[in-house]
Coordinates of C-alpha atoms (C1' of nucleotides) and ligand atoms in Angstrom, one line a residue:
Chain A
X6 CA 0.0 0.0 0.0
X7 CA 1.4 3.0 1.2
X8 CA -1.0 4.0 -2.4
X9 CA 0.6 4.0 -5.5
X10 CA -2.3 4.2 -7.7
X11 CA -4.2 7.1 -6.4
X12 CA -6.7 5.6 -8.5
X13 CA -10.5 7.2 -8.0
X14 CA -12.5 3.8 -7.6
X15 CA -11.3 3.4 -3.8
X16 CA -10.4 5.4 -1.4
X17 CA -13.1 4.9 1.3
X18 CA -10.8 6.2 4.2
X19 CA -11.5 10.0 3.2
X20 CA -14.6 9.5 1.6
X21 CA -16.2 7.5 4.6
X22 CA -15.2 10.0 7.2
X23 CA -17.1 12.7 4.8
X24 CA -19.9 10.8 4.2
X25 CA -20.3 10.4 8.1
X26 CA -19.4 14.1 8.6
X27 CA -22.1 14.6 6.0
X28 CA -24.3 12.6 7.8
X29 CA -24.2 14.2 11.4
X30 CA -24.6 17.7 9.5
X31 CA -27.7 16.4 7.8
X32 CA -28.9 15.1 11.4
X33 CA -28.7 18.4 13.2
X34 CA -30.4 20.0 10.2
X35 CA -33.2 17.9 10.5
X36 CA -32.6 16.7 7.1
X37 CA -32.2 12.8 5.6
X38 CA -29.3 11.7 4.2
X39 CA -30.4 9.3 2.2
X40 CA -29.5 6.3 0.3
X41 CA -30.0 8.0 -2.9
X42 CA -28.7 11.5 -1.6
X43 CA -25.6 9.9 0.0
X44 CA -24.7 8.0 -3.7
X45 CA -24.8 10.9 -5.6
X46 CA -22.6 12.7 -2.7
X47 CA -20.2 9.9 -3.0
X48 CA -19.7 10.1 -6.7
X49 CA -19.1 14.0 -6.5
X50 CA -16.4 13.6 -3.9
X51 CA -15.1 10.8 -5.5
X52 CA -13.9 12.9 -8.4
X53 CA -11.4 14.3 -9.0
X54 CA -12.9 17.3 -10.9
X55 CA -16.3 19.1 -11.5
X56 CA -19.0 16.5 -12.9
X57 CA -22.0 17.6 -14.6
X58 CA -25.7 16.3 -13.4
X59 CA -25.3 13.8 -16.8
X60 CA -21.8 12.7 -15.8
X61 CA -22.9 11.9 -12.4
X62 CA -26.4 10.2 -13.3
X63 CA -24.2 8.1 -16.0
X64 CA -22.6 6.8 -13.3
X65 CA -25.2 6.4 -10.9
X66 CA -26.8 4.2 -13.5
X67 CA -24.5 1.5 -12.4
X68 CA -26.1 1.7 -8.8
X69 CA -29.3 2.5 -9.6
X70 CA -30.5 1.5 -13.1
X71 CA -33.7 3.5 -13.4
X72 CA -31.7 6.1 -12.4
X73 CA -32.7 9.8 -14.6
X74 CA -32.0 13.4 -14.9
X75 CA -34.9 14.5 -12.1
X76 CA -33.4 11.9 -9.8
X77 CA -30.0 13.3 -9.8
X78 CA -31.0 17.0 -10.3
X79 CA -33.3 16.1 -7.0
X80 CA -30.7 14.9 -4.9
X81 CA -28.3 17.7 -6.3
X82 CA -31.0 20.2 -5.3
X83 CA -31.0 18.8 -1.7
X84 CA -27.0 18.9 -1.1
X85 CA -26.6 22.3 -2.3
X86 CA -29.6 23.0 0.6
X87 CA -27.5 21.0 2.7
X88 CA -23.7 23.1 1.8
X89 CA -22.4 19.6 1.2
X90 CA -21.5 20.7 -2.6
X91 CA -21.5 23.6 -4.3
X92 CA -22.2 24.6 -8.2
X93 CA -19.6 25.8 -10.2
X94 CA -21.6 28.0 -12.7
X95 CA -19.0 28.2 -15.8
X96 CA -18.7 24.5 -15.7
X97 CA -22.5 23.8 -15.1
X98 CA -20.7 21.1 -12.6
X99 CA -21.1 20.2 -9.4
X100 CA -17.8 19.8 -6.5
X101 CA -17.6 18.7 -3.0
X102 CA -17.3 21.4 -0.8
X103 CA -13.8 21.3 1.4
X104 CA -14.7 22.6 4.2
X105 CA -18.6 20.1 4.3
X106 CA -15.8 17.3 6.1
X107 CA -15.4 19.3 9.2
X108 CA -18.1 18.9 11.9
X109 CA -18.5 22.6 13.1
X110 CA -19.8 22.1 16.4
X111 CA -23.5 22.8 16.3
X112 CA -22.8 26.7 15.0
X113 CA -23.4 27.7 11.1
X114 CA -24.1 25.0 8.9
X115 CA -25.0 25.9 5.7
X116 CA -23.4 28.2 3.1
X117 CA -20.4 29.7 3.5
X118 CA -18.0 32.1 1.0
X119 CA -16.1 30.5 -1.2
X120 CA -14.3 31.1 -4.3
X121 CA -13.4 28.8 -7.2
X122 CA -10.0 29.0 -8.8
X123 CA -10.5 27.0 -12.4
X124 CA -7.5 26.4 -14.2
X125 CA -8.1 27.4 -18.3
X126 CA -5.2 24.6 -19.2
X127 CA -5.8 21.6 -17.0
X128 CA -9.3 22.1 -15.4
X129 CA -8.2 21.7 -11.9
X130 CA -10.8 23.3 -9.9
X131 CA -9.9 24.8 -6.5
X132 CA -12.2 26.4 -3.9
X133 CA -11.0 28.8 -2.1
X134 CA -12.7 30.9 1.0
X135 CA -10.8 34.1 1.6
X136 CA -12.6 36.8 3.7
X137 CA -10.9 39.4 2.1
X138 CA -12.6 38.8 -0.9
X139 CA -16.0 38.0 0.6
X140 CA -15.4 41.3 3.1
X141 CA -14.7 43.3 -0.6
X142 CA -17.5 42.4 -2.0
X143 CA -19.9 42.6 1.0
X144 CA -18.6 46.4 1.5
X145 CA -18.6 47.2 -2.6
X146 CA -22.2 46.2 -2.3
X147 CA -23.0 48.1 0.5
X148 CA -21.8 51.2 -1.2
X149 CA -25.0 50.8 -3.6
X150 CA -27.3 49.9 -0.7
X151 CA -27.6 46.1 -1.6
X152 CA -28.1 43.8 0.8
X153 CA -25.5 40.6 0.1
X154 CA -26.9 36.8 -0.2
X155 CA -24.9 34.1 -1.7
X156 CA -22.2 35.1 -3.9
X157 CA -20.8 33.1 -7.1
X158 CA -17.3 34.0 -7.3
X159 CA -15.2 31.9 -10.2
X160 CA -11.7 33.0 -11.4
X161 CA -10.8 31.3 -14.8
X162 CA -6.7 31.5 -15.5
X163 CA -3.7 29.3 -15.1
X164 CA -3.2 26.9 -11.9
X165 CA 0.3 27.3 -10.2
X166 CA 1.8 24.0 -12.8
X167 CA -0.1 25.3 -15.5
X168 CA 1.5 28.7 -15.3
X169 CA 5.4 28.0 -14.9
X170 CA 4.5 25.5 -18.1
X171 CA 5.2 27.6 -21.4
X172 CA 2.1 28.3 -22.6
X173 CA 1.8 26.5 -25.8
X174 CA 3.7 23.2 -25.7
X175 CA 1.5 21.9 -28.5
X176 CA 0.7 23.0 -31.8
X177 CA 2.8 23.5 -35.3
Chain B
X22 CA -41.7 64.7 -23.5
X23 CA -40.1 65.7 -20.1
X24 CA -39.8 62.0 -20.5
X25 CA -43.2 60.5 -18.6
X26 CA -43.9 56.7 -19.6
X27 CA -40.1 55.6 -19.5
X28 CA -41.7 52.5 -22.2
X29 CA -38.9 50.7 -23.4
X30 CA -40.2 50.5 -27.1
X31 CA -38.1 54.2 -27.7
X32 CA -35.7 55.9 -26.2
X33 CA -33.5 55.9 -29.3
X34 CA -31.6 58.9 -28.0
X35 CA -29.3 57.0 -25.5
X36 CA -29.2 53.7 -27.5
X37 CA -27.7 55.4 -30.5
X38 CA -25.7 57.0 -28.7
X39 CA -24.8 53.4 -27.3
X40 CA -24.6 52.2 -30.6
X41 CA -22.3 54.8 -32.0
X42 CA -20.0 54.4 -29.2
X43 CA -20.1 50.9 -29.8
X44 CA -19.4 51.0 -33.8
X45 CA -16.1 53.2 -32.8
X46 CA -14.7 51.1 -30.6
X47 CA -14.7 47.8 -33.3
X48 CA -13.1 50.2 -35.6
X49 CA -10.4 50.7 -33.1
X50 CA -9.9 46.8 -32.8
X51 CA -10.5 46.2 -36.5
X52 CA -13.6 44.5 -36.1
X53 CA -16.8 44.9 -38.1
X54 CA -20.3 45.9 -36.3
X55 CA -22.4 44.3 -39.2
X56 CA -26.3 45.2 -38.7
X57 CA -27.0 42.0 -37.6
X58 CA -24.5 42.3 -34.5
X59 CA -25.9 45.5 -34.1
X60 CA -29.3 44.3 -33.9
X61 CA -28.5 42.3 -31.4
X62 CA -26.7 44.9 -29.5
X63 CA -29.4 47.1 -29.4
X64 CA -32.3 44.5 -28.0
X65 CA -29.7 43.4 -25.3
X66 CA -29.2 47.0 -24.8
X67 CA -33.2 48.1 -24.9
X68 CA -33.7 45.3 -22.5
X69 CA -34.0 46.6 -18.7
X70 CA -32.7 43.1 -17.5
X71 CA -30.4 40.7 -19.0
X72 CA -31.9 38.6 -21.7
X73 CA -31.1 35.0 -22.5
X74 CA -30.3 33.9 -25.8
X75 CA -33.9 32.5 -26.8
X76 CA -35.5 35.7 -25.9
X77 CA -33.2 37.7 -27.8
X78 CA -33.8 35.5 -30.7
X79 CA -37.7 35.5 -30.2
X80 CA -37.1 39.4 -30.6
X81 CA -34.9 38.9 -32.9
X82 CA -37.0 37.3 -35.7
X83 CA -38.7 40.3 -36.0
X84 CA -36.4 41.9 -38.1
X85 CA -34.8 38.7 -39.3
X86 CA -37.5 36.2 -39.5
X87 CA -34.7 33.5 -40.6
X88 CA -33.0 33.6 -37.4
X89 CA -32.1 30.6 -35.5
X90 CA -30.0 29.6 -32.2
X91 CA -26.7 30.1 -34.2
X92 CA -27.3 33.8 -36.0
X93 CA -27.9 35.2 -32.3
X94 CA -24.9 33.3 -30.5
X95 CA -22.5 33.9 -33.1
X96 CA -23.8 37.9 -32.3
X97 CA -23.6 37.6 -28.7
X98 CA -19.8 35.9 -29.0
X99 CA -18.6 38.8 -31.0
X100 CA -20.1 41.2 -28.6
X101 CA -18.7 39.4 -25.8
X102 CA -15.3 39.2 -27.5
X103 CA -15.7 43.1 -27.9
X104 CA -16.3 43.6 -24.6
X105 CA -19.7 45.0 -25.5
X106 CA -21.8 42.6 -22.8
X107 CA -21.5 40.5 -20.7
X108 CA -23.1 37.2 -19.6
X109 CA -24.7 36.8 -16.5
X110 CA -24.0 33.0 -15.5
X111 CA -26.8 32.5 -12.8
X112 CA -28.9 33.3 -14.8
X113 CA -27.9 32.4 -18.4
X114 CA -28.3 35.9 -19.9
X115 CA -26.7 38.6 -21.4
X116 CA -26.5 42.4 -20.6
X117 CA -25.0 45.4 -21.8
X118 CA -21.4 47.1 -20.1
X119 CA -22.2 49.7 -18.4
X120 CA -18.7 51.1 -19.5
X121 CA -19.3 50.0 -23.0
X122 CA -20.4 53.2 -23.8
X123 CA -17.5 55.3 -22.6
X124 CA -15.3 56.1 -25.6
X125 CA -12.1 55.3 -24.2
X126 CA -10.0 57.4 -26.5
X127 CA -7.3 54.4 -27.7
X128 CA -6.5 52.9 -24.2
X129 CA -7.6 49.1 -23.1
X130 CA -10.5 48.4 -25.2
X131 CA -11.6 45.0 -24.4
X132 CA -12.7 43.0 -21.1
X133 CA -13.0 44.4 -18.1
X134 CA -13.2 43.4 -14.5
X135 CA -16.6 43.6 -13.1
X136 CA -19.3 42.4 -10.5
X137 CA -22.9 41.4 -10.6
X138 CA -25.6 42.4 -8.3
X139 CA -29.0 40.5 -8.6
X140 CA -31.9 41.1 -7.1
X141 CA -33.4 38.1 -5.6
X142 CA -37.1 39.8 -5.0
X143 CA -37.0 41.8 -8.7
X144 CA -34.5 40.6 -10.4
X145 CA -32.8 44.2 -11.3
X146 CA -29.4 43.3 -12.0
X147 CA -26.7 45.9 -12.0
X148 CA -23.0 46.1 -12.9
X149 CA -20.4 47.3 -10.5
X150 CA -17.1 47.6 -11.4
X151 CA -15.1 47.4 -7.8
X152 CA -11.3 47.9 -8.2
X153 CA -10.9 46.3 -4.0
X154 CA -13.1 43.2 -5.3
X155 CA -10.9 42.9 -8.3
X156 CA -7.6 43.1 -6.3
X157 CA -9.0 40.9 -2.9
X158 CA -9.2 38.4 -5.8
X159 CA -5.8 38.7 -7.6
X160 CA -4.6 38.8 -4.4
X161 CA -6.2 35.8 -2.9
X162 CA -5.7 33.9 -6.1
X163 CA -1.8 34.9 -5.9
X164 CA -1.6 33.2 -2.3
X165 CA -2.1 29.8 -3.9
X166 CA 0.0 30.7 -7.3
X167 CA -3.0 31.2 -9.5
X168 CA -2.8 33.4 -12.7
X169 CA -6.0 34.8 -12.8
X170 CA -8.0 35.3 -15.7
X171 CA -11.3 36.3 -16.5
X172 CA -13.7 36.1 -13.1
X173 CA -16.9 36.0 -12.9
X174 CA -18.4 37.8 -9.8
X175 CA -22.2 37.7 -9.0
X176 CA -24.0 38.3 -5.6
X177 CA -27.4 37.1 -5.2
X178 CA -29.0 39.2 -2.7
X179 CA -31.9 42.2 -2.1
X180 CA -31.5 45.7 -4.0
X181 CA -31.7 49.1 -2.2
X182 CA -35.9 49.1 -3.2
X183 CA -36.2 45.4 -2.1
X184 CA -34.3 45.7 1.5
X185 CA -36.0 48.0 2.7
X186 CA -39.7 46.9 1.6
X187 CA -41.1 44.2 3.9
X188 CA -39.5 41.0 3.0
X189 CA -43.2 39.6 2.6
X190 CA -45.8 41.6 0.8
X191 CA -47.9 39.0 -0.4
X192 CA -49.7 36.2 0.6
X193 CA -52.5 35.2 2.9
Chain C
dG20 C1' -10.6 34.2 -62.7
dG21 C1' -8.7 31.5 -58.7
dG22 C1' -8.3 31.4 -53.9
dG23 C1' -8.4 33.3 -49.5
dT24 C1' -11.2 35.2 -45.5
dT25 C1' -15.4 36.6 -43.0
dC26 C1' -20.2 36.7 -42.3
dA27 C1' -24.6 34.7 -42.2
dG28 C1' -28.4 31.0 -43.5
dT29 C1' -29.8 26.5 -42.5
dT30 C1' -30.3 21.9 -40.6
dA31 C1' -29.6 18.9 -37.2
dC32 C1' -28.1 17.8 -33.0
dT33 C1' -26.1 17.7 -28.0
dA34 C1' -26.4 19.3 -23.3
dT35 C1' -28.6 21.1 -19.3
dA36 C1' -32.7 21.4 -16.5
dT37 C1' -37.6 21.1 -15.1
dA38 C1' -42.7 20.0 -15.1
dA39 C1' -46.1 16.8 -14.1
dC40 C1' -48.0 12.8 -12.6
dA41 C1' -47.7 8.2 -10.1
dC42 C1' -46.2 5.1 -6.5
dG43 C1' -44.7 3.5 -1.9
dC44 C1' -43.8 4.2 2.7
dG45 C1' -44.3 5.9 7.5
dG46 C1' -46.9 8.6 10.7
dC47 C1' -51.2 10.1 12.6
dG48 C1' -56.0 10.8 13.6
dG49 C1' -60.5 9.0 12.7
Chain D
dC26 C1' -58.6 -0.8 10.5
dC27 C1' -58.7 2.9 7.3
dG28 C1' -58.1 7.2 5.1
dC29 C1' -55.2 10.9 4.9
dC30 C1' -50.9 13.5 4.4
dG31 C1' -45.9 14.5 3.8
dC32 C1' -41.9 13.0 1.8
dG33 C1' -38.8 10.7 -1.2
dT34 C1' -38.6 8.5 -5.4
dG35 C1' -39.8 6.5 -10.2
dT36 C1' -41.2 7.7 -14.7
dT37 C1' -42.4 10.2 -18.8
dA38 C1' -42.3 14.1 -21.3
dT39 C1' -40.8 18.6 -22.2
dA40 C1' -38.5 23.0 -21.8
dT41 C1' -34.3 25.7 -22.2
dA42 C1' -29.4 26.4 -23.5
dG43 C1' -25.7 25.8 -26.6
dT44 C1' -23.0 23.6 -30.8
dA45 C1' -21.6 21.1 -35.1
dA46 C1' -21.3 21.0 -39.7
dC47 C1' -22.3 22.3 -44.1
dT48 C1' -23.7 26.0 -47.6
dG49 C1' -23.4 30.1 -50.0
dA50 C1' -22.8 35.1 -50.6
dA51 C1' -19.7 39.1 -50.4
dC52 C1' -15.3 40.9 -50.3
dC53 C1' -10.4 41.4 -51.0
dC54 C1' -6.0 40.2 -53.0
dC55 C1' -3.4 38.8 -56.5
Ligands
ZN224 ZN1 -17.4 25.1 0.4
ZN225 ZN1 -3.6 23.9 -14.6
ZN226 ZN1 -18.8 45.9 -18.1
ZN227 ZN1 -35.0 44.3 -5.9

DNA sequence: GGGGTTCAGTTACTATATAACACGCGGCGG
DNA sequence: CCGCCGCGTGTTATATAGTAACTGAACCCC
């Protein structure tokens, strides 16, 4: 062991202790965590990247054969309600939150700031959840007497490998 | 006149104004303003709220009862390209840059950064253009060795009108 | 006139998301 | 026991958003 592959198809260490985390939050929100809800939450965090709904019900299709779109979309629904994923808009894709593993006490579930780094080259997607940004936006909105919900923040450019790379190693 | 009805139908005064300021700044970047990208231009920019790309082309086919998905998202992605709109991703729409009309005399043409305000209660949606936002971000991105690029800003959340109205108005 | 480029017309299609109705289950009051 | 209701899900159909690929016209250059 000691990995080697890395490979996506197991890693239940991690991804058990987030389900469970997951689970707990669900409990003190009074919401279910279902069978259904907890597959489609383990195929996001199992990836490695952003999946669309119809990547994600292709896959749950394996599990669940009748499996279709409003079955996924339904589930997706209720772990975005939940903070245990998040959309990323440009992508029309779906990611684990990071920080949904952590049990917060019995404080602020739900929502919090966040910002997604996505690389233009490679695709990595990184969230992010810098105050100052949240704190610069909160206080720019102010300024024209809007009152600040949720926020969709989503940088496209070049991940840290991506951008020491020379930009075009393809081509003629 | 004195104004009075503030219909949408005419107000031809600002949007050619829009539309001139718009036709100078393709010359400056050598690109053509043909009448159907103009036509285009000017229903995104008559529209008081962004439009998605079905009701432009509904409106569309009034002048150009040919049109179809492709004549208005080939418009939109030169406008885009031209910095002369931008897309709202929640919402899958487009709008017109406030700044667009400026006529910068030959300086940065061309994308740039900006934030997203959207009403939750009425849906007004207005661009802000936030140097502090811009730079939190850069910054924030910078930590973690990210280039940015283009970002996409948008807060959901209750205008100025809509804060200060009752939250609930309505029902029983 | 040949051959490029750019723009737009047209057809067909893919991808993303939701509406609407039906079923099963568990709880609860009659 | 039975009907009812809320909830999660199955199932079918449809709405909305976005693209691919081919065609031809106009223009420019040589
Ligand atoms: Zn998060
Ligand atoms: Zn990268
Ligand atoms: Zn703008
Ligand atoms: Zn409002």
């Amino acid at each position: 062991m000691t990995t080697g592959q890395g490979s996506a198809a197991e890693m239940p260490e991690e991804l058990a202790r987030a389900l469970a985390g997951a689970e707990a939050r669900c409990l003190r929100a009074g919401a279910q965590l279902t069978e259904l809800r907890r597959q489609v939450l383990a195929l996001v965090l199992e990836a490695e990247q952003p999946l669309g709904a119809y990547a994600l019900l292709d896959r749950l299709k394996a599990q669940r054969p009748g499996a279709a779109p409003p079955t996924v979309y339904r589930a997706l629904d209720f772990l975005l309600e939940q903070g245990l994923i998040h959309k990323v808009e440009r992508l029309n894709a779906f990611v684990g939150c990071v920080e949904a593993g952590y049990d917060h006490g019995g404080g602020h579930d739900h929502h919090h700031p966040h910002q997604f780094l996505i690389c233009r080259d490679c695709g990595v997607t990184v969230e992010i959840s810098d105050p100052a940004v949240a704190h610069a936006l909160a206080d720019a909105a102010a300024r024209v007497g809007f009152r600040v919900g949720n926020a969709t923040v989503e940088v496209e450019g070049f991940c840290a490998a991506c951008a020491t790379r020379p930009p075009e190693a393809a081509g003629a």
